[in-house]
Amino acid sequence: MNEEILRLDGVTQEYGEGDLLVQALQDVNLTVKRRELVAIMGPSGSGKSTLLSIAGGLQVPAAGGVYIEGRRLGGMTDGEVAKLRRRSLGFVFQDFNLIPTLTALENVILPLELDGFRQRVARRAGAEALESVGLSERMHAYPDDLSGGQQQRVAIARAVVGGRSLILADEPTGALDSVTGEGVLRMLRGRVDAGAAAILVTHEARHAAWADRIVFLRDGRVVDDSRRDGAESLLSGSAR
Ligand code: ADP
Ligand code: MG
């Protein structure tokens, strides 16, 4: 099945103006299909986070089109984009964005509750997602009582809960030790193999090695988009 989940078509983004104008993305084309995990690598400031936030409809590009499951975001109302985000997209942000007054489980099931899932169904799906990141025991803890690595895993569970079709993860293993980080990558890979699609921004070659493809960004442009096999010479170490 070669179904297209995400397509960026000539996406350009800029910040500021005049002398302070920053070209964060320039004419980026990218397609991610179902069952495909794409890693994005590139130096700091190359546009990785901007690309993710545009792909997830959190930012509107200055030019170009964003299509999720064939639907153009630019043609939708704000309400339609919000609904699509709740149902189909899962984000893992660099700073986790957990709500401090909600428990781990409550944070994870928030998107499902907003979407009208019955509590019992939502809680079961949330417990499963937390189990998949090895956090069953801390399900009822508040974010402040969790370590950085545990908070990161809650954020990851929230991104995959309820079977999202597109998972967008911005350096999701930054606060994790290597064994836990490896577990998170394996879980992400499993979700993709089960029918999702994902983009993983990472600095680490051994994490990118879990991907089907690696896209390299530099100064807002895609400089290389290779199948993992082709990119192997660029990378050291392989996780699989
Ligand atoms: P990366 O995630 O690869 O480090 P970013 O997408 O965060 O890159 O940033 C790309 C470029 O856009 C950088 O030069 C950054 O300074 C700039 N930038 C990002 N966000 C903003 C913003 N909100 N306002 C102004 N400049 C920004
Ligand atoms: Mg970034």
mmCIF file of C-alpha atoms and ligand atoms in Angstrom:
data_model
loop_
_atom_site.group_PDB
_atom_site.id
_atom_site.type_symbol
_atom_site.label_atom_id
_atom_site.label_comp_id
_atom_site.label_asym_id
_atom_site.label_seq_id
_atom_site.Cartn_x
_atom_site.Cartn_y
_atom_site.Cartn_z
ATOM 1 C CA MET A 1 0.000 0.000 0.000
ATOM 2 C CA ASN A 2 1.555 3.225 -1.167
ATOM 3 C CA GLU A 3 -0.897 5.630 0.330
ATOM 4 C CA GLU A 4 0.319 9.168 0.763
ATOM 5 C CA ILE A 5 -0.137 10.497 4.285
ATOM 6 C CA LEU A 6 1.743 13.804 4.017
ATOM 7 C CA ARG A 7 2.867 15.918 1.114
ATOM 8 C CA LEU A 8 4.700 19.220 1.256
ATOM 9 C CA ASP A 9 4.650 20.907 -2.083
ATOM 10 C CA GLY A 10 7.080 23.783 -2.643
ATOM 11 C CA VAL A 11 6.870 24.875 0.994
ATOM 12 C CA THR A 12 8.605 28.119 1.849
ATOM 13 C CA GLN A 13 8.645 29.853 5.210
ATOM 14 C CA GLU A 14 10.235 33.074 6.323
ATOM 15 C CA TYR A 15 10.401 34.961 9.600
ATOM 16 C CA GLY A 16 10.973 38.654 10.180
ATOM 17 C CA GLU A 17 11.413 41.212 7.426
ATOM 18 C CA GLY A 18 13.905 43.519 5.727
ATOM 19 C CA ASP A 19 17.477 43.018 6.913
ATOM 20 C CA LEU A 20 16.196 40.616 9.552
ATOM 21 C CA LEU A 21 14.420 38.308 7.105
ATOM 22 C CA VAL A 22 15.189 34.640 7.777
ATOM 23 C CA GLN A 23 14.411 32.086 5.079
ATOM 24 C CA ALA A 24 13.574 29.170 7.360
ATOM 25 C CA LEU A 25 12.414 26.870 4.523
ATOM 26 C CA GLN A 26 12.899 27.249 0.795
ATOM 27 C CA ASP A 27 10.885 25.270 -1.722
ATOM 28 C CA VAL A 28 10.740 22.072 0.281
ATOM 29 C CA ASN A 29 9.092 19.057 -1.344
ATOM 30 C CA LEU A 30 8.499 15.997 0.784
ATOM 31 C CA THR A 31 6.129 13.052 0.633
ATOM 32 C CA VAL A 32 5.632 10.563 3.461
ATOM 33 C CA LYS A 33 3.651 7.419 2.836
ATOM 34 C CA ARG A 34 1.823 5.036 5.124
ATOM 35 C CA ARG A 35 4.237 2.648 6.852
ATOM 36 C CA GLU A 36 7.115 5.031 6.248
ATOM 37 C CA LEU A 37 9.355 6.507 8.947
ATOM 38 C CA VAL A 38 11.340 9.485 7.694
ATOM 39 C CA ALA A 39 14.202 10.927 9.697
ATOM 40 C CA ILE A 40 15.117 14.579 9.287
ATOM 41 C CA MET A 41 18.647 15.612 10.068
ATOM 42 C CA GLY A 42 20.492 18.876 9.707
ATOM 43 C CA PRO A 43 22.391 21.472 11.703
ATOM 44 C CA SER A 44 20.725 23.689 14.276
ATOM 45 C CA GLY A 45 18.747 26.437 12.520
ATOM 46 C CA SER A 46 18.353 24.463 9.283
ATOM 47 C CA GLY A 47 14.535 24.506 9.511
ATOM 48 C CA LYS A 48 13.728 21.090 11.014
ATOM 49 C CA SER A 49 11.272 22.326 13.668
ATOM 50 C CA THR A 50 9.678 24.743 11.204
ATOM 51 C CA LEU A 51 9.105 21.873 8.792
ATOM 52 C CA LEU A 52 7.404 19.773 11.489
ATOM 53 C CA SER A 53 5.160 22.550 12.658
ATOM 54 C CA ILE A 54 4.066 23.329 9.101
ATOM 55 C CA ALA A 55 3.482 19.629 8.411
ATOM 56 C CA GLY A 56 1.227 19.513 11.472
ATOM 57 C CA GLY A 57 -0.748 22.627 10.624
ATOM 58 C CA LEU A 58 0.582 24.615 13.580
ATOM 59 C CA GLN A 59 2.087 27.197 11.233
ATOM 60 C CA VAL A 60 0.912 28.338 7.826
ATOM 61 C CA PRO A 61 3.685 28.490 5.219
ATOM 62 C CA ALA A 62 4.429 31.694 3.309
ATOM 63 C CA ALA A 63 4.099 29.708 0.099
ATOM 64 C CA GLY A 64 3.411 26.147 -0.996
ATOM 65 C CA GLY A 65 0.876 23.493 -0.139
ATOM 66 C CA VAL A 66 0.506 21.032 2.754
ATOM 67 C CA TYR A 67 -1.635 17.946 2.175
ATOM 68 C CA ILE A 68 -2.574 15.466 4.874
ATOM 69 C CA GLU A 69 -4.197 12.270 3.645
ATOM 70 C CA GLY A 70 -4.826 14.108 0.384
ATOM 71 C CA ARG A 71 -6.565 17.108 1.915
ATOM 72 C CA ARG A 72 -5.020 20.545 1.529
ATOM 73 C CA LEU A 73 -4.697 22.277 4.911
ATOM 74 C CA GLY A 74 -4.929 25.700 3.279
ATOM 75 C CA GLY A 75 -8.423 24.868 2.063
ATOM 76 C CA MET A 76 -9.769 23.993 5.524
ATOM 77 C CA THR A 77 -11.323 26.157 8.207
ATOM 78 C CA ASP A 78 -9.443 26.557 11.517
ATOM 79 C CA GLY A 79 -11.959 24.217 13.108
ATOM 80 C CA GLU A 80 -11.353 21.541 10.496
ATOM 81 C CA VAL A 81 -7.586 21.797 10.956
ATOM 82 C CA ALA A 82 -7.996 21.550 14.739
ATOM 83 C CA LYS A 83 -10.129 18.435 14.377
ATOM 84 C CA LEU A 84 -7.646 16.861 11.975
ATOM 85 C CA ARG A 85 -4.856 17.563 14.473
ATOM 86 C CA ARG A 86 -6.789 15.915 17.306
ATOM 87 C CA ARG A 87 -7.723 12.831 15.285
ATOM 88 C CA SER A 88 -4.930 12.126 12.873
ATOM 89 C CA LEU A 89 -1.791 13.843 14.132
ATOM 90 C CA GLY A 90 0.435 13.208 17.087
ATOM 91 C CA PHE A 91 3.126 15.686 18.106
ATOM 92 C CA VAL A 92 6.108 15.221 20.341
ATOM 93 C CA PHE A 93 7.558 18.650 21.035
ATOM 94 C CA GLN A 94 11.067 19.308 22.251
ATOM 95 C CA ASP A 95 9.721 20.730 25.506
ATOM 96 C CA PHE A 96 7.011 18.029 26.023
ATOM 97 C CA ASN A 97 4.120 20.526 26.559
ATOM 98 C CA LEU A 98 2.513 18.474 29.327
ATOM 99 C CA ILE A 99 -0.245 20.062 31.411
ATOM 100 C CA PRO A 100 1.004 20.194 35.025
ATOM 101 C CA THR A 101 -2.432 19.884 36.647
ATOM 102 C CA LEU A 102 -3.241 16.647 34.834
ATOM 103 C CA THR A 103 -1.817 13.187 35.605
ATOM 104 C CA ALA A 104 0.229 11.289 33.046
ATOM 105 C CA LEU A 105 -2.849 9.322 31.980
ATOM 106 C CA GLU A 106 -5.022 12.451 31.818
ATOM 107 C CA ASN A 107 -2.427 14.189 29.649
ATOM 108 C CA VAL A 108 -2.295 11.220 27.304
ATOM 109 C CA ILE A 109 -6.056 10.911 26.849
ATOM 110 C CA LEU A 110 -6.761 14.633 26.513
ATOM 111 C CA PRO A 111 -6.864 14.564 22.692
ATOM 112 C CA LEU A 112 -9.308 11.642 22.817
ATOM 113 C CA GLU A 113 -11.545 13.348 25.382
ATOM 114 C CA LEU A 114 -11.589 16.546 23.333
ATOM 115 C CA ASP A 115 -12.674 14.393 20.456
ATOM 116 C CA GLY A 116 -15.633 12.960 22.385
ATOM 117 C CA PHE A 117 -14.358 9.450 23.105
ATOM 118 C CA ARG A 118 -16.098 7.749 26.003
ATOM 119 C CA GLN A 119 -14.009 7.939 29.186
ATOM 120 C CA ARG A 120 -13.673 4.190 29.543
ATOM 121 C CA VAL A 121 -12.484 3.769 25.959
ATOM 122 C CA ALA A 122 -10.120 6.735 26.247
ATOM 123 C CA ARG A 123 -8.614 5.489 29.507
ATOM 124 C CA ARG A 124 -8.042 2.021 28.101
ATOM 125 C CA ALA A 125 -6.282 3.463 25.028
ATOM 126 C CA GLY A 126 -4.256 5.797 27.281
ATOM 127 C CA ALA A 127 -3.163 2.981 29.561
ATOM 128 C CA GLU A 128 -2.059 0.985 26.522
ATOM 129 C CA ALA A 129 -0.049 3.890 25.134
ATOM 130 C CA LEU A 130 1.663 4.412 28.498
ATOM 131 C CA GLU A 131 2.409 0.707 28.702
ATOM 132 C CA SER A 132 4.032 0.850 25.259
ATOM 133 C CA VAL A 133 6.537 3.393 26.610
ATOM 134 C CA GLY A 134 7.079 1.432 29.843
ATOM 135 C CA LEU A 135 5.247 3.851 32.137
ATOM 136 C CA SER A 136 2.298 1.822 33.421
ATOM 137 C CA GLU A 137 3.453 2.232 37.000
ATOM 138 C CA ARG A 138 3.542 6.034 36.810
ATOM 139 C CA MET A 139 0.179 6.431 35.110
ATOM 140 C CA HIS A 140 -1.368 8.486 37.930
ATOM 141 C CA ALA A 141 1.649 10.674 38.677
ATOM 142 C CA TYR A 142 1.733 14.392 37.865
ATOM 143 C CA PRO A 143 4.394 15.719 35.469
ATOM 144 C CA ASP A 144 6.293 17.485 38.277
ATOM 145 C CA ASP A 145 6.753 14.150 40.037
ATOM 146 C CA LEU A 146 8.238 12.517 36.940
ATOM 147 C CA SER A 147 11.818 12.671 35.712
ATOM 148 C CA GLY A 148 12.608 14.438 32.437
ATOM 149 C CA GLY A 149 12.853 11.121 30.656
ATOM 150 C CA GLN A 150 9.506 9.967 32.064
ATOM 151 C CA GLN A 151 7.843 13.237 31.009
ATOM 152 C CA GLN A 152 9.220 12.736 27.537
ATOM 153 C CA ARG A 153 7.721 9.252 27.413
ATOM 154 C CA VAL A 154 4.321 10.626 28.495
ATOM 155 C CA ALA A 155 4.535 13.108 25.610
ATOM 156 C CA ILE A 156 5.316 10.248 23.250
ATOM 157 C CA ALA A 157 2.410 8.162 24.565
ATOM 158 C CA ARG A 158 0.113 11.162 23.974
ATOM 159 C CA ALA A 159 1.368 11.421 20.392
ATOM 160 C CA VAL A 160 0.542 7.824 19.521
ATOM 161 C CA VAL A 161 -2.640 7.266 21.558
ATOM 162 C CA GLY A 162 -5.689 6.018 19.693
ATOM 163 C CA GLY A 163 -3.873 5.168 16.478
ATOM 164 C CA ARG A 164 -2.841 8.455 14.878
ATOM 165 C CA SER A 165 -1.964 8.280 11.185
ATOM 166 C CA LEU A 166 0.903 10.799 11.272
ATOM 167 C CA ILE A 167 3.334 11.162 14.168
ATOM 168 C CA LEU A 168 5.627 14.190 14.176
ATOM 169 C CA ALA A 169 8.452 13.959 16.676
ATOM 170 C CA ASP A 170 11.016 16.680 17.318
ATOM 171 C CA GLU A 171 14.082 15.099 18.927
ATOM 172 C CA PRO A 172 11.879 12.830 21.039
ATOM 173 C CA THR A 173 14.753 11.072 22.744
ATOM 174 C CA GLY A 174 16.702 14.139 23.895
ATOM 175 C CA ALA A 175 16.088 13.622 27.624
ATOM 176 C CA LEU A 176 16.344 9.836 27.557
ATOM 177 C CA ASP A 177 19.225 7.536 28.350
ATOM 178 C CA SER A 178 20.278 5.365 25.435
ATOM 179 C CA VAL A 179 18.382 2.234 26.497
ATOM 180 C CA THR A 180 15.100 4.126 27.013
ATOM 181 C CA GLY A 181 15.711 6.098 23.821
ATOM 182 C CA GLU A 182 16.153 2.882 21.911
ATOM 183 C CA GLY A 183 12.859 1.595 23.352
ATOM 184 C CA VAL A 184 11.037 4.710 22.184
ATOM 185 C CA LEU A 185 12.430 4.331 18.673
ATOM 186 C CA ARG A 186 11.381 0.691 18.599
ATOM 187 C CA MET A 187 7.869 1.689 19.685
ATOM 188 C CA LEU A 188 7.696 4.402 17.012
ATOM 189 C CA ARG A 189 8.914 1.938 14.400
ATOM 190 C CA GLY A 190 6.220 -0.511 15.559
ATOM 191 C CA ARG A 191 3.465 2.102 15.170
ATOM 192 C CA VAL A 192 4.679 2.880 11.666
ATOM 193 C CA ASP A 193 4.862 -0.790 10.707
ATOM 194 C CA ALA A 194 1.292 -1.160 12.016
ATOM 195 C CA GLY A 195 0.042 1.445 9.543
ATOM 196 C CA ALA A 196 1.014 4.946 10.659
ATOM 197 C CA ALA A 197 3.561 7.313 9.143
ATOM 198 C CA ALA A 198 6.100 9.354 11.074
ATOM 199 C CA ILE A 199 8.694 12.073 10.813
ATOM 200 C CA LEU A 200 11.479 11.991 13.352
ATOM 201 C CA VAL A 201 13.832 14.926 13.775
ATOM 202 C CA THR A 202 17.065 13.679 15.240
ATOM 203 C CA HIS A 203 20.744 14.523 15.605
ATOM 204 C CA GLU A 204 21.710 10.940 16.194
ATOM 205 C CA ALA A 205 22.700 8.670 13.354
ATOM 206 C CA ARG A 206 21.847 5.560 15.354
ATOM 207 C CA HIS A 207 18.280 6.831 15.746
ATOM 208 C CA ALA A 208 18.019 7.816 12.091
ATOM 209 C CA ALA A 209 19.051 4.249 11.328
ATOM 210 C CA TRP A 210 15.510 3.171 12.358
ATOM 211 C CA ALA A 211 14.070 5.213 9.484
ATOM 212 C CA ASP A 212 13.244 4.129 5.949
ATOM 213 C CA ARG A 213 14.558 7.380 4.575
ATOM 214 C CA ILE A 214 16.710 10.223 5.782
ATOM 215 C CA VAL A 215 16.137 13.786 4.624
ATOM 216 C CA PHE A 216 18.975 16.227 5.182
ATOM 217 C CA LEU A 217 18.180 19.918 5.564
ATOM 218 C CA ARG A 218 20.637 22.773 5.272
ATOM 219 C CA ASP A 219 19.709 26.461 5.351
ATOM 220 C CA GLY A 220 16.060 25.568 4.817
ATOM 221 C CA ARG A 221 16.624 23.404 1.761
ATOM 222 C CA VAL A 222 16.508 19.663 1.287
ATOM 223 C CA VAL A 223 20.071 18.809 0.307
ATOM 224 C CA ASP A 224 19.680 15.065 0.243
ATOM 225 C CA ASP A 225 16.753 12.674 0.431
ATOM 226 C CA SER A 226 18.003 9.128 0.362
ATOM 227 C CA ARG A 227 16.738 5.699 1.094
ATOM 228 C CA ARG A 228 18.421 4.528 4.237
ATOM 229 C CA ASP A 229 20.503 2.001 2.314
ATOM 230 C CA GLY A 230 21.944 4.779 0.187
ATOM 231 C CA ALA A 231 22.606 6.980 3.165
ATOM 232 C CA GLU A 232 24.351 4.316 5.149
ATOM 233 C CA SER A 233 27.791 5.467 4.136
ATOM 234 C CA LEU A 234 26.973 8.850 5.676
ATOM 235 C CA LEU A 235 26.104 7.281 8.976
ATOM 236 C CA SER A 236 27.940 5.357 11.548
ATOM 237 C CA GLY A 237 26.276 2.554 13.429
ATOM 238 C CA SER A 238 22.990 0.877 12.710
ATOM 239 C CA ALA A 239 20.200 0.124 15.139
ATOM 240 C CA ARG A 240 18.655 -2.658 13.119
HETATM 241 P P1 ADP B 1 16.002 23.793 13.587
HETATM 242 O O1 ADP B 1 14.823 23.132 14.220
HETATM 243 O O2 ADP B 1 16.602 23.011 12.464
HETATM 244 O O3 ADP B 1 17.039 24.182 14.590
HETATM 245 P P2 ADP B 1 14.193 26.025 13.141
HETATM 246 O O4 ADP B 1 13.114 25.546 12.255
HETATM 247 O O5 ADP B 1 13.889 26.131 14.590
HETATM 248 O O6 ADP B 1 15.504 25.156 12.892
HETATM 249 O O7 ADP B 1 14.672 27.462 12.654
HETATM 250 C C1 ADP B 1 15.009 27.747 11.296
HETATM 251 C C2 ADP B 1 15.417 29.212 11.203
HETATM 252 O O8 ADP B 1 14.299 30.049 11.463
HETATM 253 C C3 ADP B 1 16.491 29.621 12.203
HETATM 254 O O9 ADP B 1 17.312 30.576 11.603
HETATM 255 C C4 ADP B 1 15.686 30.223 13.343
HETATM 256 O O10 ADP B 1 16.459 31.183 14.039
HETATM 257 C C5 ADP B 1 14.542 30.875 12.598
HETATM 258 N N1 ADP B 1 13.296 30.919 13.388
HETATM 259 C C6 ADP B 1 12.606 29.835 13.841
HETATM 260 N N2 ADP B 1 11.486 30.221 14.479
HETATM 261 C C7 ADP B 1 11.460 31.584 14.447
HETATM 262 C C8 ADP B 1 10.558 32.583 14.920
HETATM 263 N N3 ADP B 1 9.436 32.247 15.564
HETATM 264 N N4 ADP B 1 10.872 33.872 14.670
HETATM 265 C C9 ADP B 1 11.991 34.227 14.005
HETATM 266 N N5 ADP B 1 12.890 33.333 13.521
HETATM 267 C C10 ADP B 1 12.631 32.030 13.720
HETATM 268 MG MG MG B 2 14.529 22.470 16.208
#
